[in-house]
């Protein structure tokens, strides 16, 4: 599996998303993924599953240097003291002495970006997170963070898939050599019934979902974190790496609708 190099860390291009996974089921899913070879686990304080993930990681006994763990601070906790409190809680639940990547989960209207990133950069300087980044940031917010504050962000994690256009954000991130980490890369299962993707899949002895995932992973500077709780789905996502799409396939995917959002940004109080 390829890794993306960013801000001093090596980010496996395919990771395991864990949103809405809870308790023993979450622990079992992470144990399964690690057993299959996943080395990139994505979580967040808001998911309420860091303890389960911490238990799975502890049981797996994988060398810490070989494992990438991302977690995130919720938009309600973006005051400096609240960030530190949230970070300490996440680290404790994960049973780790550091995380690899710590993200601002959603922007907030009343956040003070310079103070937010001063706090995050201090956590990085202290060696408690190896890198910092953002999620769900618009191009305008990215410009403020990267060009005005000059924060060394390692990624922007956003919804991105074969039926959602993210050209503007992608171009900005690419120009700054910042990876895009795609969540909902399989559109929460909606691709399974798409005729175009299924037709491409049949040509390559693959599923529609595998085609959509490989289309993402073929792009420079893009990683993906599909949620998969069953071992069969986790393995299918790994097997997507073997698919070889051609120019005709990419043209057909480019012609798909590009306005399908799975996550409504309106629920975040800061989103304009």
PDB file of C-alpha atoms in Angstrom:
ATOM      1  CA  UNK A   1       0.000   0.000   0.000  1.00  0.00           C
ATOM      2  CA  UNK A   2       1.279   3.469  -0.878  1.00  0.00           C
ATOM      3  CA  UNK A   3       1.850   6.115   1.756  1.00  0.00           C
ATOM      4  CA  UNK A   4       1.542   9.886   1.417  1.00  0.00           C
ATOM      5  CA  UNK A   5       4.399  11.902   2.901  1.00  0.00           C
ATOM      6  CA  UNK A   6       3.179  15.031   4.660  1.00  0.00           C
ATOM      7  CA  UNK A   7       4.634  17.235   7.376  1.00  0.00           C
ATOM      8  CA  UNK A   8       7.028  14.573   8.565  1.00  0.00           C
ATOM      9  CA  UNK A   9       4.547  11.704   8.730  1.00  0.00           C
ATOM     10  CA  UNK A  10       3.856   8.794   6.415  1.00  0.00           C
ATOM     11  CA  UNK A  11       0.100   8.461   5.889  1.00  0.00           C
ATOM     12  CA  UNK A  12      -1.156   5.109   4.524  1.00  0.00           C
ATOM     13  CA  UNK A  13      -3.335   5.945   1.542  1.00  0.00           C
ATOM     14  CA  UNK A  14      -6.097   3.551   2.592  1.00  0.00           C
ATOM     15  CA  UNK A  15      -7.350   3.692   6.159  1.00  0.00           C
ATOM     16  CA  UNK A  16     -10.278   2.481   8.241  1.00  0.00           C
ATOM     17  CA  UNK A  17     -13.019   4.982   9.046  1.00  0.00           C
ATOM     18  CA  UNK A  18     -14.851   4.302  12.314  1.00  0.00           C
ATOM     19  CA  UNK A  19     -17.738   6.815  12.427  1.00  0.00           C
ATOM     20  CA  UNK A  20     -20.827   5.254  14.063  1.00  0.00           C
ATOM     21  CA  UNK A  21     -18.890   2.198  15.238  1.00  0.00           C
ATOM     22  CA  UNK A  22     -19.351   1.610  18.955  1.00  0.00           C
ATOM     23  CA  UNK A  23     -18.219  -0.645  21.789  1.00  0.00           C
ATOM     24  CA  UNK A  24     -17.374  -4.288  21.207  1.00  0.00           C
ATOM     25  CA  UNK A  25     -18.405  -4.101  17.553  1.00  0.00           C
ATOM     26  CA  UNK A  26     -15.942  -1.270  16.982  1.00  0.00           C
ATOM     27  CA  UNK A  27     -13.193  -3.100  18.820  1.00  0.00           C
ATOM     28  CA  UNK A  28     -13.780  -6.241  16.742  1.00  0.00           C
ATOM     29  CA  UNK A  29     -13.785  -4.237  13.504  1.00  0.00           C
ATOM     30  CA  UNK A  30     -10.473  -2.554  14.312  1.00  0.00           C
ATOM     31  CA  UNK A  31      -8.925  -5.864  15.394  1.00  0.00           C
ATOM     32  CA  UNK A  32     -10.073  -7.397  12.113  1.00  0.00           C
ATOM     33  CA  UNK A  33      -8.701  -4.511  10.038  1.00  0.00           C
ATOM     34  CA  UNK A  34      -5.329  -4.586  11.774  1.00  0.00           C
ATOM     35  CA  UNK A  35      -5.188  -8.348  11.242  1.00  0.00           C
ATOM     36  CA  UNK A  36      -5.787  -7.853   7.515  1.00  0.00           C
ATOM     37  CA  UNK A  37      -2.968  -5.346   7.257  1.00  0.00           C
ATOM     38  CA  UNK A  38      -4.585  -1.939   7.770  1.00  0.00           C
ATOM     39  CA  UNK A  39      -2.192   0.458   9.476  1.00  0.00           C
ATOM     40  CA  UNK A  40      -4.240   3.674   9.350  1.00  0.00           C
ATOM     41  CA  UNK A  41      -7.104   4.055  11.833  1.00  0.00           C
ATOM     42  CA  UNK A  42      -9.282   7.176  11.874  1.00  0.00           C
ATOM     43  CA  UNK A  43     -11.398   8.220  14.861  1.00  0.00           C
ATOM     44  CA  UNK A  44     -12.581  11.350  16.697  1.00  0.00           C
ATOM     45  CA  UNK A  45     -13.675  12.392  20.154  1.00  0.00           C
ATOM     46  CA  UNK A  46     -17.211  12.884  18.781  1.00  0.00           C
ATOM     47  CA  UNK A  47     -17.399   9.251  17.627  1.00  0.00           C
ATOM     48  CA  UNK A  48     -17.361   7.998  21.218  1.00  0.00           C
ATOM     49  CA  UNK A  49     -15.259   4.975  20.284  1.00  0.00           C
ATOM     50  CA  UNK A  50     -11.694   5.897  21.184  1.00  0.00           C
ATOM     51  CA  UNK A  51     -11.699   3.507  24.165  1.00  0.00           C
ATOM     52  CA  UNK A  52     -12.723   0.572  21.979  1.00  0.00           C
ATOM     53  CA  UNK A  53     -10.083   1.496  19.416  1.00  0.00           C
ATOM     54  CA  UNK A  54      -7.461   1.840  22.128  1.00  0.00           C
ATOM     55  CA  UNK A  55      -8.278  -1.649  23.384  1.00  0.00           C
ATOM     56  CA  UNK A  56      -8.020  -3.094  19.863  1.00  0.00           C
ATOM     57  CA  UNK A  57      -4.672  -1.407  19.259  1.00  0.00           C
ATOM     58  CA  UNK A  58      -3.327  -2.640  22.590  1.00  0.00           C
ATOM     59  CA  UNK A  59      -4.366  -6.220  21.793  1.00  0.00           C
ATOM     60  CA  UNK A  60      -2.877  -6.109  18.299  1.00  0.00           C
ATOM     61  CA  UNK A  61       0.635  -5.473  19.638  1.00  0.00           C
ATOM     62  CA  UNK A  62       1.729  -3.820  16.395  1.00  0.00           C
ATOM     63  CA  UNK A  63       4.906  -1.749  16.686  1.00  0.00           C
ATOM     64  CA  UNK A  64       3.804   1.834  17.317  1.00  0.00           C
ATOM     65  CA  UNK A  65       6.034   3.146  14.531  1.00  0.00           C
ATOM     66  CA  UNK A  66       4.124   0.990  12.043  1.00  0.00           C
ATOM     67  CA  UNK A  67       0.684   2.331  12.985  1.00  0.00           C
ATOM     68  CA  UNK A  68      -0.972   5.625  12.028  1.00  0.00           C
ATOM     69  CA  UNK A  69      -3.745   6.914  14.300  1.00  0.00           C
ATOM     70  CA  UNK A  70      -5.789  10.049  13.583  1.00  0.00           C
ATOM     71  CA  UNK A  71      -8.230  11.614  16.018  1.00  0.00           C
ATOM     72  CA  UNK A  72     -10.058  14.952  16.054  1.00  0.00           C
ATOM     73  CA  UNK A  73     -11.248  17.700  18.389  1.00  0.00           C
ATOM     74  CA  UNK A  74     -14.941  18.598  18.172  1.00  0.00           C
ATOM     75  CA  UNK A  75     -16.051  22.097  17.185  1.00  0.00           C
ATOM     76  CA  UNK A  76     -17.390  22.805  20.696  1.00  0.00           C
ATOM     77  CA  UNK A  77     -13.884  22.408  22.160  1.00  0.00           C
ATOM     78  CA  UNK A  78     -11.821  24.873  20.138  1.00  0.00           C
ATOM     79  CA  UNK A  79     -10.805  27.224  22.958  1.00  0.00           C
ATOM     80  CA  UNK A  80      -7.141  26.556  23.867  1.00  0.00           C
ATOM     81  CA  UNK A  81      -7.862  25.038  27.310  1.00  0.00           C
ATOM     82  CA  UNK A  82     -10.699  22.958  25.880  1.00  0.00           C
ATOM     83  CA  UNK A  83      -8.448  21.638  23.090  1.00  0.00           C
ATOM     84  CA  UNK A  84      -5.880  20.473  25.625  1.00  0.00           C
ATOM     85  CA  UNK A  85      -8.521  18.847  27.813  1.00  0.00           C
ATOM     86  CA  UNK A  86     -10.062  17.082  24.808  1.00  0.00           C
ATOM     87  CA  UNK A  87      -6.649  15.972  23.558  1.00  0.00           C
ATOM     88  CA  UNK A  88      -5.673  14.541  26.950  1.00  0.00           C
ATOM     89  CA  UNK A  89      -8.961  12.637  27.112  1.00  0.00           C
ATOM     90  CA  UNK A  90      -8.502  11.224  23.605  1.00  0.00           C
ATOM     91  CA  UNK A  91      -4.942  10.129  24.281  1.00  0.00           C
ATOM     92  CA  UNK A  92      -5.977   8.452  27.525  1.00  0.00           C
ATOM     93  CA  UNK A  93      -8.824   6.565  25.854  1.00  0.00           C
ATOM     94  CA  UNK A  94      -6.594   5.470  22.980  1.00  0.00           C
ATOM     95  CA  UNK A  95      -3.965   4.233  25.478  1.00  0.00           C
ATOM     96  CA  UNK A  96      -1.245   5.995  23.489  1.00  0.00           C
ATOM     97  CA  UNK A  97       1.550   8.376  24.382  1.00  0.00           C
ATOM     98  CA  UNK A  98       1.031  10.245  21.102  1.00  0.00           C
ATOM     99  CA  UNK A  99      -1.202  10.307  18.046  1.00  0.00           C
ATOM    100  CA  UNK A 100       0.077  10.673  14.512  1.00  0.00           C
ATOM    101  CA  UNK A 101      -2.422  13.274  13.363  1.00  0.00           C
ATOM    102  CA  UNK A 102      -4.739  15.576  15.329  1.00  0.00           C
ATOM    103  CA  UNK A 103      -7.425  17.428  13.381  1.00  0.00           C
ATOM    104  CA  UNK A 104      -9.907  20.222  13.928  1.00  0.00           C
ATOM    105  CA  UNK A 105     -13.044  18.184  13.161  1.00  0.00           C
ATOM    106  CA  UNK A 106     -15.308  21.041  12.035  1.00  0.00           C
ATOM    107  CA  UNK A 107     -14.830  24.795  11.923  1.00  0.00           C
ATOM    108  CA  UNK A 108     -16.821  26.892  14.383  1.00  0.00           C
ATOM    109  CA  UNK A 109     -18.094  30.438  13.909  1.00  0.00           C
ATOM    110  CA  UNK A 110     -16.690  31.600  17.231  1.00  0.00           C
ATOM    111  CA  UNK A 111     -13.318  29.883  16.947  1.00  0.00           C
ATOM    112  CA  UNK A 112     -10.219  32.064  17.009  1.00  0.00           C
ATOM    113  CA  UNK A 113      -8.047  30.373  14.420  1.00  0.00           C
ATOM    114  CA  UNK A 114      -4.681  31.821  15.524  1.00  0.00           C
ATOM    115  CA  UNK A 115      -5.270  30.586  19.095  1.00  0.00           C
ATOM    116  CA  UNK A 116      -6.505  27.204  17.861  1.00  0.00           C
ATOM    117  CA  UNK A 117      -3.397  26.581  15.795  1.00  0.00           C
ATOM    118  CA  UNK A 118      -1.035  27.993  18.400  1.00  0.00           C
ATOM    119  CA  UNK A 119      -2.393  25.322  20.750  1.00  0.00           C
ATOM    120  CA  UNK A 120      -2.187  22.564  18.136  1.00  0.00           C
ATOM    121  CA  UNK A 121       1.359  23.523  17.201  1.00  0.00           C
ATOM    122  CA  UNK A 122       2.364  23.397  20.866  1.00  0.00           C
ATOM    123  CA  UNK A 123       0.971  19.862  21.098  1.00  0.00           C
ATOM    124  CA  UNK A 124       3.084  19.004  18.065  1.00  0.00           C
ATOM    125  CA  UNK A 125       6.193  20.636  19.541  1.00  0.00           C
ATOM    126  CA  UNK A 126       5.644  18.613  22.710  1.00  0.00           C
ATOM    127  CA  UNK A 127       5.683  15.417  20.659  1.00  0.00           C
ATOM    128  CA  UNK A 128       2.151  14.484  21.698  1.00  0.00           C
ATOM    129  CA  UNK A 129       0.911  14.590  18.115  1.00  0.00           C
ATOM    130  CA  UNK A 130       3.284  14.080  15.227  1.00  0.00           C
ATOM    131  CA  UNK A 131       1.266  16.311  12.897  1.00  0.00           C
ATOM    132  CA  UNK A 132      -1.809  18.548  12.894  1.00  0.00           C
ATOM    133  CA  UNK A 133      -4.493  19.228  10.328  1.00  0.00           C
ATOM    134  CA  UNK A 134      -8.083  20.121   9.588  1.00  0.00           C
ATOM    135  CA  UNK A 135     -11.314  18.533   8.428  1.00  0.00           C
ATOM    136  CA  UNK A 136     -14.248  20.096   6.594  1.00  0.00           C
ATOM    137  CA  UNK A 137     -12.396  23.347   5.885  1.00  0.00           C
ATOM    138  CA  UNK A 138     -13.375  25.421   2.854  1.00  0.00           C
ATOM    139  CA  UNK A 139     -10.786  26.899   0.515  1.00  0.00           C
ATOM    140  CA  UNK A 140     -11.198  30.293   2.197  1.00  0.00           C
ATOM    141  CA  UNK A 141     -10.543  28.835   5.642  1.00  0.00           C
ATOM    142  CA  UNK A 142      -7.583  26.842   4.305  1.00  0.00           C
ATOM    143  CA  UNK A 143      -6.042  30.041   2.930  1.00  0.00           C
ATOM    144  CA  UNK A 144      -6.311  31.685   6.336  1.00  0.00           C
ATOM    145  CA  UNK A 145      -4.697  28.718   8.066  1.00  0.00           C
ATOM    146  CA  UNK A 146      -1.957  28.082   5.508  1.00  0.00           C
ATOM    147  CA  UNK A 147      -1.121  31.574   4.245  1.00  0.00           C
ATOM    148  CA  UNK A 148      -1.922  33.897   7.161  1.00  0.00           C
ATOM    149  CA  UNK A 149      -1.304  31.705  10.215  1.00  0.00           C
ATOM    150  CA  UNK A 150       1.256  29.572   8.353  1.00  0.00           C
ATOM    151  CA  UNK A 151       0.194  26.452  10.264  1.00  0.00           C
ATOM    152  CA  UNK A 152       1.921  23.267   9.049  1.00  0.00           C
ATOM    153  CA  UNK A 153      -1.255  21.328   8.320  1.00  0.00           C
ATOM    154  CA  UNK A 154      -0.793  17.750   7.128  1.00  0.00           C
ATOM    155  CA  UNK A 155      -4.215  17.264   5.483  1.00  0.00           C
ATOM    156  CA  UNK A 156      -7.766  18.457   4.974  1.00  0.00           C
ATOM    157  CA  UNK A 157     -10.245  15.647   5.572  1.00  0.00           C
ATOM    158  CA  UNK A 158     -13.461  16.193   3.593  1.00  0.00           C
ATOM    159  CA  UNK A 159     -16.273  14.267   1.956  1.00  0.00           C
ATOM    160  CA  UNK A 160     -15.051  13.269  -1.495  1.00  0.00           C
ATOM    161  CA  UNK A 161     -16.146  10.525  -3.860  1.00  0.00           C
ATOM    162  CA  UNK A 162     -16.983   9.778  -7.477  1.00  0.00           C
ATOM    163  CA  UNK A 163     -20.274  11.677  -7.311  1.00  0.00           C
ATOM    164  CA  UNK A 164     -19.146  14.801  -5.443  1.00  0.00           C
ATOM    165  CA  UNK A 165     -17.039  17.489  -7.101  1.00  0.00           C
ATOM    166  CA  UNK A 166     -14.299  18.899  -4.858  1.00  0.00           C
ATOM    167  CA  UNK A 167     -12.204  20.461  -7.616  1.00  0.00           C
ATOM    168  CA  UNK A 168     -11.668  23.857  -5.967  1.00  0.00           C
ATOM    169  CA  UNK A 169     -10.451  22.433  -2.656  1.00  0.00           C
ATOM    170  CA  UNK A 170      -8.400  19.742  -4.417  1.00  0.00           C
ATOM    171  CA  UNK A 171      -6.598  22.305  -6.579  1.00  0.00           C
ATOM    172  CA  UNK A 172      -5.725  24.452  -3.590  1.00  0.00           C
ATOM    173  CA  UNK A 173      -4.484  21.497  -1.548  1.00  0.00           C
ATOM    174  CA  UNK A 174      -2.436  20.177  -4.470  1.00  0.00           C
ATOM    175  CA  UNK A 175      -0.819  23.595  -5.008  1.00  0.00           C
ATOM    176  CA  UNK A 176       0.263  23.571  -1.356  1.00  0.00           C
ATOM    177  CA  UNK A 177       1.270  19.856  -1.372  1.00  0.00           C
ATOM    178  CA  UNK A 178      -1.323  19.077   1.305  1.00  0.00           C
ATOM    179  CA  UNK A 179      -3.091  15.691   1.051  1.00  0.00           C
ATOM    180  CA  UNK A 180      -6.860  15.374   0.813  1.00  0.00           C
ATOM    181  CA  UNK A 181      -8.235  12.597   3.037  1.00  0.00           C
ATOM    182  CA  UNK A 182     -11.595  11.470   1.648  1.00  0.00           C
ATOM    183  CA  UNK A 183     -14.336  10.376   4.020  1.00  0.00           C
ATOM    184  CA  UNK A 184     -17.536   8.763   2.722  1.00  0.00           C
ATOM    185  CA  UNK A 185     -15.433   7.607  -0.260  1.00  0.00           C
ATOM    186  CA  UNK A 186     -18.086   4.997  -1.121  1.00  0.00           C
ATOM    187  CA  UNK A 187     -21.004   7.405  -0.619  1.00  0.00           C
ATOM    188  CA  UNK A 188     -22.259   5.324   2.317  1.00  0.00           C
ATOM    189  CA  UNK A 189     -23.045   2.334   0.102  1.00  0.00           C
ATOM    190  CA  UNK A 190     -24.879   4.237  -2.618  1.00  0.00           C
ATOM    191  CA  UNK A 191     -22.438   3.142  -5.334  1.00  0.00           C
ATOM    192  CA  UNK A 192     -23.407  -0.519  -5.083  1.00  0.00           C
ATOM    193  CA  UNK A 193     -26.403  -0.003  -7.380  1.00  0.00           C
ATOM    194  CA  UNK A 194     -24.864   2.452  -9.833  1.00  0.00           C
ATOM    195  CA  UNK A 195     -24.975   1.004 -13.345  1.00  0.00           C
ATOM    196  CA  UNK A 196     -21.924   2.854 -14.671  1.00  0.00           C
ATOM    197  CA  UNK A 197     -19.670   1.796 -11.823  1.00  0.00           C
ATOM    198  CA  UNK A 198     -21.031  -1.751 -11.916  1.00  0.00           C
ATOM    199  CA  UNK A 199     -20.351  -1.983 -15.660  1.00  0.00           C
ATOM    200  CA  UNK A 200     -16.755  -0.810 -15.158  1.00  0.00           C
ATOM    201  CA  UNK A 201     -16.442  -3.279 -12.298  1.00  0.00           C
ATOM    202  CA  UNK A 202     -17.592  -6.208 -14.405  1.00  0.00           C
ATOM    203  CA  UNK A 203     -14.855  -5.365 -16.905  1.00  0.00           C
ATOM    204  CA  UNK A 204     -12.222  -5.654 -14.175  1.00  0.00           C
ATOM    205  CA  UNK A 205     -13.771  -8.467 -12.116  1.00  0.00           C
ATOM    206  CA  UNK A 206     -14.440  -5.917  -9.359  1.00  0.00           C
ATOM    207  CA  UNK A 207     -17.421  -4.393  -7.568  1.00  0.00           C
ATOM    208  CA  UNK A 208     -18.799  -0.904  -8.179  1.00  0.00           C
ATOM    209  CA  UNK A 209     -17.480   0.116  -4.762  1.00  0.00           C
ATOM    210  CA  UNK A 210     -13.976  -1.136  -5.577  1.00  0.00           C
ATOM    211  CA  UNK A 211     -14.003   0.861  -8.800  1.00  0.00           C
ATOM    212  CA  UNK A 212     -15.054   4.030  -6.969  1.00  0.00           C
ATOM    213  CA  UNK A 213     -12.427   3.530  -4.287  1.00  0.00           C
ATOM    214  CA  UNK A 214      -9.616   2.873  -6.780  1.00  0.00           C
ATOM    215  CA  UNK A 215     -10.663   5.972  -8.754  1.00  0.00           C
ATOM    216  CA  UNK A 216      -9.972   8.009  -5.618  1.00  0.00           C
ATOM    217  CA  UNK A 217      -6.729   6.291  -4.704  1.00  0.00           C
ATOM    218  CA  UNK A 218      -5.378   6.735  -8.244  1.00  0.00           C
ATOM    219  CA  UNK A 219      -5.361  10.502  -7.689  1.00  0.00           C
ATOM    220  CA  UNK A 220      -2.169  12.172  -6.521  1.00  0.00           C
ATOM    221  CA  UNK A 221      -2.283  13.361  -2.934  1.00  0.00           C
ATOM    222  CA  UNK A 222      -5.570  11.630  -2.059  1.00  0.00           C
ATOM    223  CA  UNK A 223      -6.114   9.136   0.763  1.00  0.00           C
ATOM    224  CA  UNK A 224      -9.414   7.467   1.672  1.00  0.00           C
ATOM    225  CA  UNK A 225     -10.898   6.161   4.917  1.00  0.00           C
ATOM    226  CA  UNK A 226     -13.930   3.988   4.068  1.00  0.00           C
ATOM    227  CA  UNK A 227     -15.897   2.737   7.039  1.00  0.00           C
ATOM    228  CA  UNK A 228     -16.071  -1.055   7.027  1.00  0.00           C
ATOM    229  CA  UNK A 229     -17.135  -3.075  10.047  1.00  0.00           C
ATOM    230  CA  UNK A 230     -17.143  -6.552   8.454  1.00  0.00           C
ATOM    231  CA  UNK A 231     -13.916  -8.354   7.569  1.00  0.00           C
ATOM    232  CA  UNK A 232     -15.301  -9.118   4.087  1.00  0.00           C
ATOM    233  CA  UNK A 233     -15.813  -5.420   3.355  1.00  0.00           C
ATOM    234  CA  UNK A 234     -12.424  -4.500   4.786  1.00  0.00           C
ATOM    235  CA  UNK A 235     -10.728  -7.066   2.543  1.00  0.00           C
ATOM    236  CA  UNK A 236     -12.751  -5.921  -0.476  1.00  0.00           C
ATOM    237  CA  UNK A 237     -11.497  -2.375   0.097  1.00  0.00           C
ATOM    238  CA  UNK A 238      -7.910  -3.616   0.281  1.00  0.00           C
ATOM    239  CA  UNK A 239      -8.460  -5.612  -2.906  1.00  0.00           C
ATOM    240  CA  UNK A 240      -9.583  -2.415  -4.655  1.00  0.00           C
ATOM    241  CA  UNK A 241      -5.904  -1.495  -4.751  1.00  0.00           C
ATOM    242  CA  UNK A 242      -5.414  -4.231  -7.366  1.00  0.00           C
ATOM    243  CA  UNK A 243      -7.939  -2.745  -9.833  1.00  0.00           C
ATOM    244  CA  UNK A 244      -6.409  -1.104 -12.912  1.00  0.00           C
ATOM    245  CA  UNK A 245      -8.689   1.565 -14.375  1.00  0.00           C
ATOM    246  CA  UNK A 246      -8.142   2.814 -17.922  1.00  0.00           C
ATOM    247  CA  UNK A 247      -8.889   6.136 -19.612  1.00  0.00           C
ATOM    248  CA  UNK A 248     -12.333   4.986 -20.771  1.00  0.00           C
ATOM    249  CA  UNK A 249     -13.206   4.065 -17.191  1.00  0.00           C
ATOM    250  CA  UNK A 250     -12.095   7.472 -15.933  1.00  0.00           C
ATOM    251  CA  UNK A 251     -14.105   9.253 -18.645  1.00  0.00           C
ATOM    252  CA  UNK A 252     -17.233   7.317 -17.649  1.00  0.00           C
ATOM    253  CA  UNK A 253     -16.707   8.179 -13.980  1.00  0.00           C
ATOM    254  CA  UNK A 254     -16.099  11.845 -14.867  1.00  0.00           C
ATOM    255  CA  UNK A 255     -19.535  11.885 -16.539  1.00  0.00           C
ATOM    256  CA  UNK A 256     -21.358  10.814 -13.365  1.00  0.00           C
ATOM    257  CA  UNK A 257     -23.368  13.362 -11.379  1.00  0.00           C
ATOM    258  CA  UNK A 258     -21.143  15.355  -9.018  1.00  0.00           C
ATOM    259  CA  UNK A 259     -23.583  16.892  -6.541  1.00  0.00           C
ATOM    260  CA  UNK A 260     -24.376  14.040  -4.151  1.00  0.00           C
ATOM    261  CA  UNK A 261     -23.509  14.847  -0.547  1.00  0.00           C
ATOM    262  CA  UNK A 262     -23.809  12.229   2.181  1.00  0.00           C
ATOM    263  CA  UNK A 263     -22.945  14.586   5.040  1.00  0.00           C
ATOM    264  CA  UNK A 264     -24.844  17.843   5.256  1.00  0.00           C
ATOM    265  CA  UNK A 265     -22.353  20.568   6.265  1.00  0.00           C
ATOM    266  CA  UNK A 266     -25.326  22.614   7.497  1.00  0.00           C
ATOM    267  CA  UNK A 267     -25.399  20.647  10.725  1.00  0.00           C
ATOM    268  CA  UNK A 268     -22.092  22.224  11.775  1.00  0.00           C
ATOM    269  CA  UNK A 269     -22.834  25.590  13.371  1.00  0.00           C
ATOM    270  CA  UNK A 270     -19.898  27.199  11.658  1.00  0.00           C
ATOM    271  CA  UNK A 271     -20.605  26.259   8.094  1.00  0.00           C
ATOM    272  CA  UNK A 272     -21.514  29.038   5.648  1.00  0.00           C
TER     273      UNK A 272
END
